[in-house]
Every structure is written in C-alpha cells, then in structure tokens.
C-alpha cells in the first residue's frame, strides 16, 4: 500500500474499483440504512435507539465506529439503549465502505469480542467484508499520507 501511495497509483486503483460516494448524508438516512441491514440479518437483535455520524470519533477514540449499550434501572424494570456511531469520514466514501463499518458495528450487537464468531457474522452479512476492510484501511493510509479525499458528497 505504501509503495502504491509512493507511486501515486493507490488513488487511481481505488477510484476505479469504487467510482462514487454514497448518498447517505444525514443521521436519519444513516439510521434507515442501518435499520435495513439490521432487519435483514439481525431481526431478533435489540432495537437501536440512536445511529449517527460522529465527527469526534476518529480523533478521540481512534475508532471508525462505536457501539454502546447503556442499561438503566427505572423502578422495577431494566431499560437498555443501544447506539451506533460512525465516524464522519464515512460520509464521503463509497457505499461499500459505509456498509463494511455498519456491518462491523451491527455484529457487535450479537458478538462483543473480535473473535471467530464475530468475523463469521460480519462475513455472513457482507461476504466481501475482509476485502472491504483492507480497502478502507488502504484508503485511510492514502488520506493520512496525502490529505486528499478521493470522493466528495454524492450528487
């Protein structure tokens, strides 16, 4: 990847493979997008109380997405909330990259650790999961090295 960046060929390769950014621009659209995937693969999983793009994620937590589960006692009941936050850098990426991070965070609803069962679930929801994760990491190396994003807001 570093050789491709040095030869200024990585951007061309990624743009050929993923020509345009997705159209998910708002938190509401992201929530609907996540719910569609959750409904298809994780129908029995708990409800999501919030899904949002988060501009502070990458800087503070060195993460591309997070999932949180908050449990509160209200009287005799235990209320639980589940949230997914996606780094805003995914707002201007191809749909395949957004799907990869969403699949990753949704898999944490069922599997907490990054173990074999977790990655099997990711691959069940997105068969090209490992290739997409590699491509995202390659793009992030490009972005870190050059500072030039390859995609802009979808039209």
mmCIF file of C-alpha atoms in Angstrom, residues 1-6 9-15 17-18 58 64 89-90 93-94 97 100 129-151:
data_model
loop_
_atom_site.group_PDB
_atom_site.id
_atom_site.type_symbol
_atom_site.label_atom_id
_atom_site.label_comp_id
_atom_site.label_asym_id
_atom_site.label_seq_id
_atom_site.Cartn_x
_atom_site.Cartn_y
_atom_site.Cartn_z
ATOM 1 C CA UNK A 1 0.000 0.000 0.000
ATOM 2 C CA UNK A 2 2.815 2.390 0.857
ATOM 3 C CA UNK A 3 4.502 1.573 -2.463
ATOM 4 C CA UNK A 4 1.247 2.339 -4.323
ATOM 5 C CA UNK A 5 0.919 5.629 -2.445
ATOM 6 C CA UNK A 6 4.544 6.475 -3.254
ATOM 7 C CA UNK A 9 -1.283 4.733 -8.021
ATOM 8 C CA UNK A 10 -3.437 3.863 -4.987
ATOM 9 C CA UNK A 11 -5.938 6.666 -5.623
ATOM 10 C CA UNK A 12 -6.392 5.550 -9.234
ATOM 11 C CA UNK A 13 -6.868 1.928 -8.175
ATOM 12 C CA UNK A 14 -9.471 2.784 -5.504
ATOM 13 C CA UNK A 15 -11.370 5.165 -7.789
ATOM 14 C CA UNK A 17 -12.872 -0.054 -8.002
ATOM 15 C CA UNK A 18 -15.222 2.350 -6.161
ATOM 16 C CA UNK A 58 -11.523 9.238 14.948
ATOM 17 C CA UNK A 64 -14.074 4.379 12.874
ATOM 18 C CA UNK A 89 -15.097 10.338 7.389
ATOM 19 C CA UNK A 90 -17.534 7.661 6.110
ATOM 20 C CA UNK A 93 -16.862 7.326 0.975
ATOM 21 C CA UNK A 94 -18.314 4.669 -1.327
ATOM 22 C CA UNK A 97 -17.084 1.212 2.782
ATOM 23 C CA UNK A 100 -18.480 -2.518 5.950
ATOM 24 C CA UNK A 129 -16.053 -7.975 4.472
ATOM 25 C CA UNK A 130 -12.306 -8.675 4.715
ATOM 26 C CA UNK A 131 -11.515 -7.172 1.301
ATOM 27 C CA UNK A 132 -13.585 -4.082 2.129
ATOM 28 C CA UNK A 133 -11.843 -3.695 5.479
ATOM 29 C CA UNK A 134 -8.470 -3.895 3.714
ATOM 30 C CA UNK A 135 -9.570 -1.333 1.106
ATOM 31 C CA UNK A 136 -10.822 1.032 3.825
ATOM 32 C CA UNK A 137 -7.507 0.770 5.651
ATOM 33 C CA UNK A 138 -5.634 1.389 2.385
ATOM 34 C CA UNK A 139 -7.773 4.470 1.711
ATOM 35 C CA UNK A 140 -7.180 5.743 5.253
ATOM 36 C CA UNK A 141 -3.427 5.375 4.670
ATOM 37 C CA UNK A 142 -3.827 7.387 1.456
ATOM 38 C CA UNK A 143 -5.850 10.036 3.303
ATOM 39 C CA UNK A 144 -3.327 10.222 6.144
ATOM 40 C CA UNK A 145 -0.360 10.468 3.759
ATOM 41 C CA UNK A 146 -1.725 12.849 1.135
ATOM 42 C CA UNK A 147 -4.600 14.607 2.909
ATOM 43 C CA UNK A 148 -6.583 14.420 -0.358
ATOM 44 C CA UNK A 149 -10.022 12.775 -0.153
ATOM 45 C CA UNK A 150 -10.952 10.771 -3.243
ATOM 46 C CA UNK A 151 -14.720 11.158 -3.056
#
